[in-house]
C-alpha atoms as a printed R data frame, in Angstrom:
    type eleno elety resid chain resno       x       y       z
1   ATOM     1    CA   MET     A     1 -12.828 -15.397  -8.327
2   ATOM     2    CA   THR     A     2 -11.904 -13.997 -11.781
3   ATOM     3    CA   ALA     A     3  -9.721 -11.061 -10.657
4   ATOM     4    CA   PHE     A     4  -7.431 -10.570  -7.639
5   ATOM     5    CA   SER     A     5  -4.878  -7.960  -6.444
6   ATOM     6    CA   ALA     A     6  -3.282  -7.265  -3.096
7   ATOM     7    CA   TYR     A     7  -1.584  -4.203  -2.349
8   ATOM     8    CA   GLY     A     8  -0.119  -1.689   0.192
9   ATOM     9    CA   ALA     A     9  -0.419   1.943   0.354
10  ATOM    10    CA   ASP     A    10   2.585   3.794   1.747
11  ATOM    11    CA   TRP     A    11   1.224   7.308   0.909
12  ATOM    12    CA   ARG     A    12  -2.198   8.233   2.072
13  ATOM    13    CA   LEU     A    13  -4.191  11.132   3.173
14  ATOM    14    CA   ALA     A    14  -4.449  11.468   6.925
15  ATOM    15    CA   GLY     A    15  -6.303   8.467   8.193
16  ATOM    16    CA   GLY     A    16  -7.752   7.872   4.676
17  ATOM    17    CA   ALA     A    17  -7.351   6.649   1.193
18  ATOM    18    CA   GLY     A    18  -4.084   6.026  -0.456
19  ATOM    19    CA   TYR     A    19  -2.705   7.573  -3.252
20  ATOM    20    CA   ALA     A    20   0.453   5.377  -4.155
21  ATOM    21    CA   PHE     A    21   0.099   1.599  -4.365
22  ATOM    22    CA   ARG     A    22   2.626  -1.175  -4.538
23  ATOM    23    CA   PRO     A    23   1.897  -4.863  -5.082
24  ATOM    24    CA   ALA     A    24   1.850  -6.691  -1.721
25  ATOM    25    CA   PRO     A    25   4.685  -9.240  -1.083
26  ATOM    26    CA   ASP     A    26   3.913 -12.721  -2.718
27  ATOM    27    CA   ASP     A    27   3.465 -14.440   0.629
28  ATOM    28    CA   THR     A    28   0.904 -11.838   1.892
29  ATOM    29    CA   ALA     A    29  -0.846 -11.883  -1.405
30  ATOM    30    CA   ALA     A    30  -1.268 -15.608  -1.295
31  ATOM    31    CA   ARG     A    31  -2.677 -15.617   2.068
32  ATOM    32    CA   LEU     A    32  -5.120 -12.626   1.281
33  ATOM    33    CA   SER     A    33  -6.058 -14.619  -2.005
34  ATOM    34    CA   LEU     A    34  -7.244 -17.618   0.022
35  ATOM    35    CA   MET     A    35  -9.129 -15.310   2.206
36  ATOM    36    CA   ALA     A    36 -10.735 -13.688  -0.776
37  ATOM    37    CA   ASP     A    37 -11.493 -17.264  -2.464
38  ATOM    38    CA   ALA     A    38 -13.506 -18.176   0.710
39  ATOM    39    CA   LEU     A    39 -15.297 -14.728   0.670
40  ATOM    40    CA   ALA     A    40 -16.344 -15.009  -2.827
41  ATOM    41    CA   ALA     A    41 -17.642 -18.471  -2.307
42  ATOM    42    CA   PHE     A    42 -19.825 -16.792   0.571
43  ATOM    43    CA   ALA     A    43 -20.832 -13.679  -1.183
44  ATOM    44    CA   GLY     A    44 -21.790 -14.926  -4.712
45  ATOM    45    CA   THR     A    45 -21.174 -13.037  -7.677
46  ATOM    46    CA   GLY     A    46 -20.093  -9.102  -8.001
47  ATOM    47    CA   GLN     A    47 -17.283  -6.776  -6.996
48  ATOM    48    CA   ILE     A    48 -15.913  -6.921  -3.604
49  ATOM    49    CA   ALA     A    49 -12.784  -5.164  -2.268
50  ATOM    50    CA   CYS     A    50 -11.316  -5.696   1.401
51  ATOM    51    CA   ASP     A    51  -8.900  -3.894   3.593
52  ATOM    52    CA   ALA     A    52  -6.734  -5.884   5.609
53  ATOM    53    CA   ILE     A    53  -4.062  -5.233   8.287
54  ATOM    54    CA   VAL     A    54  -0.908  -7.465   8.315
55  ATOM    55    CA   ASP     A    55   0.064  -8.089  11.962
56  ATOM    56    CA   GLY     A    56   3.841  -8.461  13.230
57  ATOM    57    CA   ALA     A    57   3.694 -12.244  12.591
58  ATOM    58    CA   GLY     A    58   2.744 -11.529   8.894
59  ATOM    59    CA   GLN     A    59  -0.941 -12.663   9.479
60  ATOM    60    CA   PRO     A    60  -3.494 -10.536   7.445
61  ATOM    61    CA   TRP     A    61  -6.725  -9.720   9.133
62  ATOM    62    CA   LEU     A    62  -9.645  -8.508   7.240
63  ATOM    63    CA   ILE     A    63 -11.173  -5.362   8.666
64  ATOM    64    CA   GLU     A    64 -13.594  -4.049   6.013
65  ATOM    65    CA   CYS     A    65 -15.090  -5.142   2.866
66  ATOM    66    CA   ASN     A    66 -16.711  -2.688   0.073
67  ATOM    67    CA   PRO     A    67 -19.122  -3.804  -2.547
68  ATOM    68    CA   ARG     A    68 -17.166  -2.084  -5.266
69  ATOM    69    CA   ALA     A    69 -13.564  -1.703  -6.817
70  ATOM    70    CA   THR     A    70 -11.093   0.098  -4.835
71  ATOM    71    CA   SER     A    71  -7.512   1.081  -5.482
72  ATOM    72    CA   GLY     A    72  -6.386  -2.429  -6.350
73  ATOM    73    CA   VAL     A    73  -7.708  -1.851  -9.853
74  ATOM    74    CA   HIS     A    74  -4.723   0.301 -10.598
75  ATOM    75    CA   LEU     A    75  -2.446  -2.555 -10.526
76  ATOM    76    CA   PHE     A    76  -3.998  -4.198 -13.594
77  ATOM    77    CA   GLY     A    77  -2.700  -1.188 -15.734
78  ATOM    78    CA   ARG     A    78  -4.260  -0.487 -18.945
79  ATOM    79    CA   SER     A    79  -4.691  -4.264 -20.029
80  ATOM    80    CA   ALA     A    80  -8.134  -5.253 -21.196
81  ATOM    81    CA   ASP     A    81  -7.634  -8.428 -18.906
82  ATOM    82    CA   LEU     A    82  -9.657  -6.860 -15.967
83  ATOM    83    CA   GLY     A    83 -12.516  -5.846 -18.263
84  ATOM    84    CA   ARG     A    84 -12.656  -9.571 -19.509
85  ATOM    85    CA   ALA     A    85 -12.641 -10.895 -16.095
86  ATOM    86    CA   LEU     A    86 -15.636  -8.650 -15.071
87  ATOM    87    CA   MET     A    87 -17.383 -10.017 -18.002
88  ATOM    88    CA   GLY     A    88 -16.634 -13.574 -16.916
89  ATOM    89    CA   GLN     A    89 -14.508 -14.243 -20.094
90  ATOM    90    CA   ASP     A    90 -11.219 -14.917 -18.459
91  ATOM    91    CA   ASP     A    91  -9.224 -14.402 -15.369
92  ATOM    92    CA   ALA     A    92  -7.082 -11.607 -14.674
93  ATOM    93    CA   ARG     A    93  -3.926 -10.936 -12.282
94  ATOM    94    CA   PRO     A    94  -2.056  -7.649 -11.819
95  ATOM    95    CA   VAL     A    95   0.184  -6.653 -14.721
96  ATOM    96    CA   VAL     A    96   2.220  -3.794 -13.182
97  ATOM    97    CA   GLY     A    97   4.250  -2.684 -10.316
98  ATOM    98    CA   ALA     A    98   3.932   0.333  -8.307
99  ATOM    99    CA   ARG     A    99   1.403   3.098  -9.206
100 ATOM   100    CA   HIS     A   100   0.421   6.504  -7.825
101 ATOM   101    CA   VAL     A   101  -2.152   9.215  -8.419
102 ATOM   102    CA   ALA     A   102   0.178  11.819  -9.712
103 ATOM   103    CA   PRO     A   103  -1.811  15.007  -8.770
104 ATOM   104    CA   ALA     A   104  -2.179  13.966  -5.087
105 ATOM   105    CA   PHE     A   105   1.308  12.474  -4.899
106 ATOM   106    CA   TRP     A   106   2.866  15.735  -5.900
107 ATOM   107    CA   LEU     A   107   0.309  17.859  -4.026
108 ATOM   108    CA   LYS     A   108   0.115  15.795  -0.771
109 ATOM   109    CA   GLY     A   109   3.003  13.284  -1.089
110 ATOM   110    CA   LEU     A   110   5.747  15.831  -1.824
111 ATOM   111    CA   PRO     A   111   4.870  18.114   1.307
112 ATOM   112    CA   ALA     A   112   4.577  15.025   3.468
113 ATOM   113    CA   ALA     A   113   7.849  13.560   2.378
114 ATOM   114    CA   LEU     A   114   9.662  16.987   3.221
115 ATOM   115    CA   ARG     A   115   7.930  17.232   6.525
116 ATOM   116    CA   GLU     A   116   8.515  13.549   7.613
117 ATOM   117    CA   GLY     A   117  12.098  13.196   6.115
118 ATOM   118    CA   ARG     A   118  10.940  10.716   3.440
119 ATOM   119    CA   THR     A   119  12.037  12.459   0.257
120 ATOM   120    CA   ARG     A   120  14.046   9.463  -0.828
121 ATOM   121    CA   ASP     A   121  11.046   7.275  -0.429
122 ATOM   122    CA   TRP     A   122   9.078   9.730  -2.506
123 ATOM   123    CA   ARG     A   123  11.692   9.920  -5.149
124 ATOM   124    CA   ASP     A   124  11.726   6.078  -5.269
125 ATOM   125    CA   GLN     A   125   8.056   5.957  -5.697
126 ATOM   126    CA   ARG     A   126   7.966   8.500  -8.413
127 ATOM   127    CA   ARG     A   127  10.829   6.853 -10.309
128 ATOM   128    CA   ASP     A   128   9.573   3.352  -9.975
129 ATOM   129    CA   GLY     A   129   5.931   3.796 -10.152
130 ATOM   130    CA   SER     A   130   3.656   5.066 -12.942
131 ATOM   131    CA   ASP     A   131   0.830   7.374 -12.951
132 ATOM   132    CA   VAL     A   132  -2.757   6.074 -13.111
133 ATOM   133    CA   VAL     A   133  -4.283   9.202 -14.214
134 ATOM   134    CA   THR     A   134  -2.275   9.908 -17.462
135 ATOM   135    CA   ALA     A   135  -1.373   7.890 -20.296
136 ATOM   136    CA   PRO     A   136   1.823   8.032 -22.414
137 ATOM   137    CA   GLY     A   137   1.248  11.018 -24.838
138 ATOM   138    CA   ASP     A   138  -2.118  11.960 -23.241
139 ATOM   139    CA   ARG     A   139  -1.849  14.721 -20.352
140 ATOM   140    CA   LEU     A   140  -5.339  15.891 -20.599
141 ATOM   141    CA   PRO     A   141  -6.696  13.415 -17.907
142 ATOM   142    CA   ALA     A   142  -4.464  15.369 -15.614
143 ATOM   143    CA   LEU     A   143  -6.274  18.571 -16.264
144 ATOM   144    CA   GLY     A   144  -9.665  16.695 -15.822
145 ATOM   145    CA   ALA     A   145  -8.301  15.402 -12.486
146 ATOM   146    CA   LEU     A   146  -7.434  18.943 -11.298
147 ATOM   147    CA   ALA     A   147 -10.837  20.268 -12.260
148 ATOM   148    CA   ASP     A   148 -12.571  17.440 -10.488
149 ATOM   149    CA   ALA     A   149 -10.288  18.423  -7.407
150 ATOM   150    CA   ALA     A   150 -11.492  21.888  -7.742
151 ATOM   151    CA   VAL     A   151 -15.236  20.894  -7.842
152 ATOM   152    CA   PHE     A   152 -14.839  18.486  -4.829
153 ATOM   153    CA   GLY     A   153 -12.917  21.198  -2.983
154 ATOM   154    CA   LEU     A   154 -15.664  23.794  -3.378
155 ATOM   155    CA   GLY     A   155 -18.164  21.210  -2.499
156 ATOM   156    CA   ALA     A   156 -16.142  20.637   0.782
157 ATOM   157    CA   LEU     A   157 -16.162  24.277   1.707
158 ATOM   158    CA   ARG     A   158 -19.899  24.690   0.944
159 ATOM   159    CA   SER     A   159 -20.914  21.610   2.917
160 ATOM   160    CA   GLY     A   160 -18.500  22.062   5.769
161 ATOM   161    CA   ARG     A   161 -16.701  18.774   4.990
162 ATOM   162    CA   SER     A   162 -12.956  18.032   4.634
163 ATOM   163    CA   LEU     A   163 -11.944  17.406   0.986
164 ATOM   164    CA   ALA     A   164 -11.833  13.562   1.736
165 ATOM   165    CA   GLU     A   165 -15.206  13.415   3.054
166 ATOM   166    CA   ALA     A   166 -16.505  15.576   0.146
167 ATOM   167    CA   MET     A   167 -14.954  12.990  -2.330
168 ATOM   168    CA   THR     A   168 -16.230  10.036  -0.705
169 ATOM   169    CA   ALA     A   169 -19.992  11.226   0.302
170 ATOM   170    CA   ASP     A   170 -21.520   9.386  -2.599
171 ATOM   171    CA   ILE     A   171 -19.830   5.838  -1.960
172 ATOM   172    CA   GLU     A   172 -19.243   5.940   1.840
173 ATOM   173    CA   TRP     A   173 -21.898   4.558   4.474
174 ATOM   174    CA   ASN     A   174 -21.128   4.090   8.053
175 ATOM   175    CA   GLY     A   175 -24.806   3.647   9.427
176 ATOM   176    CA   GLN     A   176 -25.954   7.199   9.085
177 ATOM   177    CA   GLU     A   177 -28.538   8.596   6.725
178 ATOM   178    CA   PRO     A   178 -26.853   9.346   3.511
179 ATOM   179    CA   ASP     A   179 -26.224  13.115   2.678
180 ATOM   180    CA   TRP     A   180 -25.804  13.564  -1.052
181 ATOM   181    CA   ARG     A   181 -25.029  17.044  -1.021
182 ATOM   182    CA   LEU     A   182 -21.514  18.042  -2.479
């Protein structure tokens, strides 16, 4: 295994993907890393991302694995270490703390925080975390993210899907025949 990150997502779409991420506590990350090592030995080469649930006793349980990168890549920041690890040139470990997808964090997270009485948690995440979309001094990627959201929103309306379903139509498979329409 050349790259590993473990994270939690306290802010997520209803029943779905997270849009704010924090590194997992060291003890949980260590146990998940052991599980990932065993899985990597079984699976061979390539990318794999697993979801786990940590029970009340602190024991992580794998519940799903994906043959692609997921949100854990955000914890590597803008370092080239992850790219080198993917090319087999070096190992990589996460280099940054809390991260969030700012457009979703403002558009979905703030209303949720107000509704659920979590405004302090939202403020702390915004203060302590950094955006994964923009780079310091370059706000154009945020405009691109909003344009993407608009395209996915229109696709969701046309196809009768939810926004989350439209955004994952090309990467999700739950045993049914694929429908590539956006």
